[in-house]
Amino acid sequence: MDQERFEKQLRFILEVDREKNILRQTHLSGGGRQENDAEHAWHMAVMAYLLREYANEPIDLAKTMMMILIHDVVEIDAGDTYAYDEAGAATQREREEAAAERLFGLLPEDQGRELRELFEEFEAYETAEARFAHTMDNFQPLMLNDSNGGGDWRAHGVRRSQVEKRNEKTGTGSEKIWDYMQKIIEKNVQKGNLLEEKED
């Protein structure tokens, strides 16, 4: 065993445990507490395994699941940026790049490079795996919001146009899932959980 390599791997493993402390705005299904980033990633990975047949293109499932599992680890340093926080979004990329440099730099060079490349691939949104991973990333909180009677949307005064803008590429990963998501959006507009337009 290469002791130095092993210790670097363990250091990263312990560091990513801190992802469990990063709370998201989305609440657990049925009106539970806020979910954390690690729970979000785990849930998405399960979804990707079960829903892969609805991907627009064949995907490398193991690669997609690993991409999903590490896509938010940068929030350990950068914090969670709420999907509809325009001010936070302005500095999000810069904060997350610095976090990626530190976190993936904890690993042995080959593994650090591999995970950094997966993170960058997810961010670039160009491969079949990245597109499907993003579909899961957008579907999961929408599904939880719907299960909670739209409580998170109502609490933040979210508009239909904001949800649709966030999901403008979702159909590139799965047209079938995006069709289903649009029905959820419409239902929540009808119920008043999503605002049809900005109220002054």
Short mmCIF file of C-alpha atoms in Angstrom, two decimals:
data_model
loop_
_atom_site.label_atom_id
_atom_site.label_comp_id
_atom_site.label_asym_id
_atom_site.label_seq_id
_atom_site.Cartn_x
_atom_site.Cartn_y
_atom_site.Cartn_z
CA MET A 1 0.00 0.00 0.00
CA ASP A 2 1.18 3.49 -0.89
CA GLN A 3 0.66 5.12 2.53
CA GLU A 4 0.80 8.71 1.27
CA ARG A 5 -1.77 7.98 -1.45
CA PHE A 6 -4.04 6.21 1.03
CA GLU A 7 -3.87 9.10 3.48
CA LYS A 8 -4.76 11.60 0.75
CA GLN A 9 -7.77 9.49 -0.23
CA LEU A 10 -8.94 9.29 3.37
CA ARG A 11 -8.48 13.02 3.83
CA PHE A 12 -10.76 13.69 0.85
CA ILE A 13 -13.30 11.09 2.07
CA LEU A 14 -13.51 12.80 5.45
CA GLU A 15 -13.65 16.25 3.88
CA VAL A 16 -16.60 15.38 1.63
CA ASP A 17 -18.48 14.15 4.70
CA ARG A 18 -18.96 17.87 5.40
CA GLU A 19 -21.38 17.97 2.44
CA LYS A 20 -23.96 16.59 4.89
CA ASN A 21 -23.88 19.98 6.66
CA ILE A 22 -24.81 22.03 3.57
CA LEU A 23 -28.55 22.69 3.73
CA ARG A 24 -30.57 23.34 0.61
CA GLN A 25 -33.74 25.41 0.31
CA THR A 26 -35.70 22.30 -0.73
CA HIS A 27 -37.50 20.36 1.98
CA LEU A 28 -37.84 16.60 2.18
CA SER A 29 -40.96 15.00 0.71
CA GLY A 30 -44.14 15.30 2.72
CA GLY A 31 -43.11 18.58 4.35
CA GLY A 32 -40.09 17.38 6.29
CA ARG A 33 -36.93 19.31 7.19
CA GLN A 34 -34.57 20.90 4.67
CA GLU A 35 -32.52 18.36 2.76
CA ASN A 36 -28.74 18.56 2.68
CA ASP A 37 -26.47 18.37 -0.36
CA ALA A 38 -25.43 14.77 0.29
CA GLU A 39 -29.06 13.65 0.47
CA HIS A 40 -29.80 15.53 -2.74
CA ALA A 41 -26.91 13.78 -4.53
CA TRP A 42 -27.87 10.34 -3.18
CA HIS A 43 -31.48 10.82 -4.25
CA MET A 44 -30.41 11.91 -7.74
CA ALA A 45 -28.11 8.90 -8.10
CA VAL A 46 -30.97 6.53 -7.26
CA MET A 47 -33.19 8.40 -9.73
CA ALA A 48 -30.56 8.16 -12.49
CA TYR A 49 -30.30 4.40 -12.01
CA LEU A 50 -34.08 3.89 -12.09
CA LEU A 51 -34.94 6.43 -14.80
CA ARG A 52 -32.04 5.90 -17.22
CA GLU A 53 -34.37 4.33 -19.79
CA TYR A 54 -35.88 7.80 -20.35
CA ALA A 55 -32.58 9.43 -21.32
CA ASN A 56 -32.60 10.82 -24.85
CA GLU A 57 -29.33 9.02 -25.61
CA PRO A 58 -27.53 5.97 -24.21
CA ILE A 59 -25.46 6.97 -21.17
CA ASP A 60 -22.56 5.52 -19.21
CA LEU A 61 -24.50 4.95 -16.00
CA ALA A 62 -21.51 4.63 -13.65
CA LYS A 63 -20.02 7.86 -15.01
CA THR A 64 -23.36 9.65 -14.72
CA MET A 65 -23.89 8.49 -11.14
CA MET A 66 -20.38 9.53 -10.08
CA MET A 67 -20.87 12.92 -11.76
CA ILE A 68 -24.09 13.32 -9.77
CA LEU A 69 -22.45 12.28 -6.50
CA ILE A 70 -19.64 14.85 -6.77
CA HIS A 71 -21.40 17.72 -8.58
CA ASP A 72 -22.17 19.67 -5.38
CA VAL A 73 -19.15 18.85 -3.18
CA VAL A 74 -17.78 22.30 -4.04
CA GLU A 75 -20.59 23.74 -1.92
CA ILE A 76 -18.62 22.63 1.16
CA ASP A 77 -16.56 25.78 0.55
CA ALA A 78 -18.81 27.78 -1.78
CA GLY A 79 -22.13 27.27 0.02
CA ASP A 80 -25.44 26.44 -1.59
CA THR A 81 -26.69 29.00 -4.10
CA TYR A 82 -30.49 28.93 -4.29
CA ALA A 83 -31.69 28.32 -7.83
CA TYR A 84 -33.53 31.66 -7.96
CA ASP A 85 -30.95 33.81 -6.14
CA GLU A 86 -29.71 36.17 -8.87
CA ALA A 87 -27.17 37.95 -6.64
CA GLY A 88 -25.67 34.67 -5.47
CA ALA A 89 -25.53 33.35 -9.03
CA ALA A 90 -23.32 36.28 -10.03
CA THR A 91 -20.41 34.97 -7.93
CA GLN A 92 -21.28 31.27 -7.94
CA ARG A 93 -18.86 30.12 -10.64
CA GLU A 94 -15.89 31.94 -9.10
CA ARG A 95 -16.63 30.52 -5.64
CA GLU A 96 -17.11 27.00 -6.97
CA GLU A 97 -13.93 27.05 -9.08
CA ALA A 98 -11.86 27.96 -6.02
CA ALA A 99 -13.58 25.21 -4.03
CA ALA A 100 -12.95 22.63 -6.77
CA GLU A 101 -9.26 23.56 -6.80
CA ARG A 102 -8.94 22.99 -3.05
CA LEU A 103 -11.14 19.94 -2.64
CA PHE A 104 -10.02 17.88 -5.61
CA GLY A 105 -6.47 18.96 -4.82
CA LEU A 106 -6.65 16.90 -1.62
CA LEU A 107 -6.65 13.68 -3.65
CA PRO A 108 -3.76 11.89 -5.32
CA GLU A 109 -3.13 13.71 -8.61
CA ASP A 110 -4.73 11.11 -10.90
CA GLN A 111 -7.95 10.85 -8.89
CA GLY A 112 -8.11 14.59 -8.30
CA ARG A 113 -7.84 15.18 -12.04
CA GLU A 114 -10.48 12.53 -12.79
CA LEU A 115 -13.04 13.99 -10.39
CA ARG A 116 -12.26 17.56 -11.44
CA GLU A 117 -12.87 16.56 -15.07
CA LEU A 118 -16.21 14.97 -14.11
CA PHE A 119 -17.18 18.16 -12.27
CA GLU A 120 -16.22 20.29 -15.27
CA GLU A 121 -18.07 17.96 -17.64
CA PHE A 122 -21.22 18.36 -15.57
CA GLU A 123 -20.84 22.13 -15.60
CA ALA A 124 -20.26 22.22 -19.39
CA TYR A 125 -23.60 20.47 -20.06
CA GLU A 126 -22.33 19.03 -23.39
CA THR A 127 -22.23 15.21 -23.07
CA ALA A 128 -25.15 12.79 -22.85
CA GLU A 129 -24.14 11.99 -19.26
CA ALA A 130 -23.98 15.66 -18.23
CA ARG A 131 -27.32 16.43 -19.87
CA PHE A 132 -29.05 13.52 -18.11
CA ALA A 133 -27.36 14.39 -14.79
CA HIS A 134 -28.73 17.94 -15.12
CA THR A 135 -32.19 16.55 -15.84
CA MET A 136 -32.00 14.67 -12.53
CA ASP A 137 -30.64 17.80 -10.80
CA ASN A 138 -33.66 19.79 -11.98
CA PHE A 139 -36.30 17.07 -11.62
CA GLN A 140 -35.43 16.09 -8.05
CA PRO A 141 -36.18 19.45 -6.33
CA LEU A 142 -39.21 20.04 -8.55
CA MET A 143 -40.59 16.65 -7.51
CA LEU A 144 -39.96 17.41 -3.82
CA ASN A 145 -41.54 20.87 -4.14
CA ASP A 146 -44.60 19.30 -5.70
CA SER A 147 -44.80 16.69 -2.91
CA ASN A 148 -44.68 19.54 -0.36
CA GLY A 149 -47.64 21.36 -1.88
CA GLY A 150 -45.33 23.94 -3.44
CA GLY A 151 -44.29 25.27 -0.04
CA ASP A 152 -40.73 26.17 -1.04
CA TRP A 153 -41.91 28.00 -4.17
CA ARG A 154 -44.52 29.93 -2.18
CA ALA A 155 -42.01 30.84 0.54
CA HIS A 156 -39.71 32.44 -2.06
CA GLY A 157 -42.40 33.86 -4.35
CA VAL A 158 -41.08 31.86 -7.30
CA ARG A 159 -42.59 32.56 -10.73
CA ARG A 160 -43.40 30.10 -13.45
CA SER A 161 -41.03 31.95 -15.79
CA GLN A 162 -38.14 31.40 -13.35
CA VAL A 163 -38.76 27.65 -13.22
CA GLU A 164 -39.05 27.45 -16.99
CA LYS A 165 -35.84 29.45 -17.49
CA ARG A 166 -33.96 27.19 -15.08
CA ASN A 167 -35.22 24.19 -17.03
CA GLU A 168 -34.66 25.52 -20.56
CA LYS A 169 -32.14 22.71 -21.28
CA THR A 170 -33.76 19.95 -19.22
CA GLY A 171 -35.35 18.37 -22.27
CA THR A 172 -31.91 17.83 -23.82
CA GLY A 173 -31.32 15.13 -21.22
CA SER A 174 -34.79 13.59 -21.32
CA GLU A 175 -37.71 14.88 -23.34
CA LYS A 176 -40.06 12.43 -21.62
CA ILE A 177 -39.13 13.57 -18.12
CA TRP A 178 -39.30 17.23 -19.17
CA ASP A 179 -42.82 16.64 -20.55
CA TYR A 180 -43.80 15.22 -17.16
CA MET A 181 -42.16 18.13 -15.33
CA GLN A 182 -44.15 20.63 -17.40
CA LYS A 183 -47.36 19.01 -16.18
CA ILE A 184 -46.14 19.46 -12.59
CA ILE A 185 -45.35 23.13 -13.28
CA GLU A 186 -48.77 23.73 -14.82
CA LYS A 187 -50.52 22.03 -11.90
CA ASN A 188 -48.67 24.22 -9.41
CA VAL A 189 -49.46 27.37 -11.36
CA GLN A 190 -53.14 26.42 -11.26
CA LYS A 191 -52.91 25.86 -7.50
CA GLY A 192 -51.20 29.22 -6.96
CA ASN A 193 -47.95 27.66 -5.75
CA LEU A 194 -46.06 29.21 -8.67
CA LEU A 195 -46.80 32.77 -9.69
CA GLU A 196 -47.86 33.27 -13.30
CA GLU A 197 -46.12 36.63 -13.40
CA LYS A 198 -44.23 38.90 -11.03
CA GLU A 199 -46.48 40.65 -8.58
CA ASP A 200 -45.47 44.26 -7.80
#
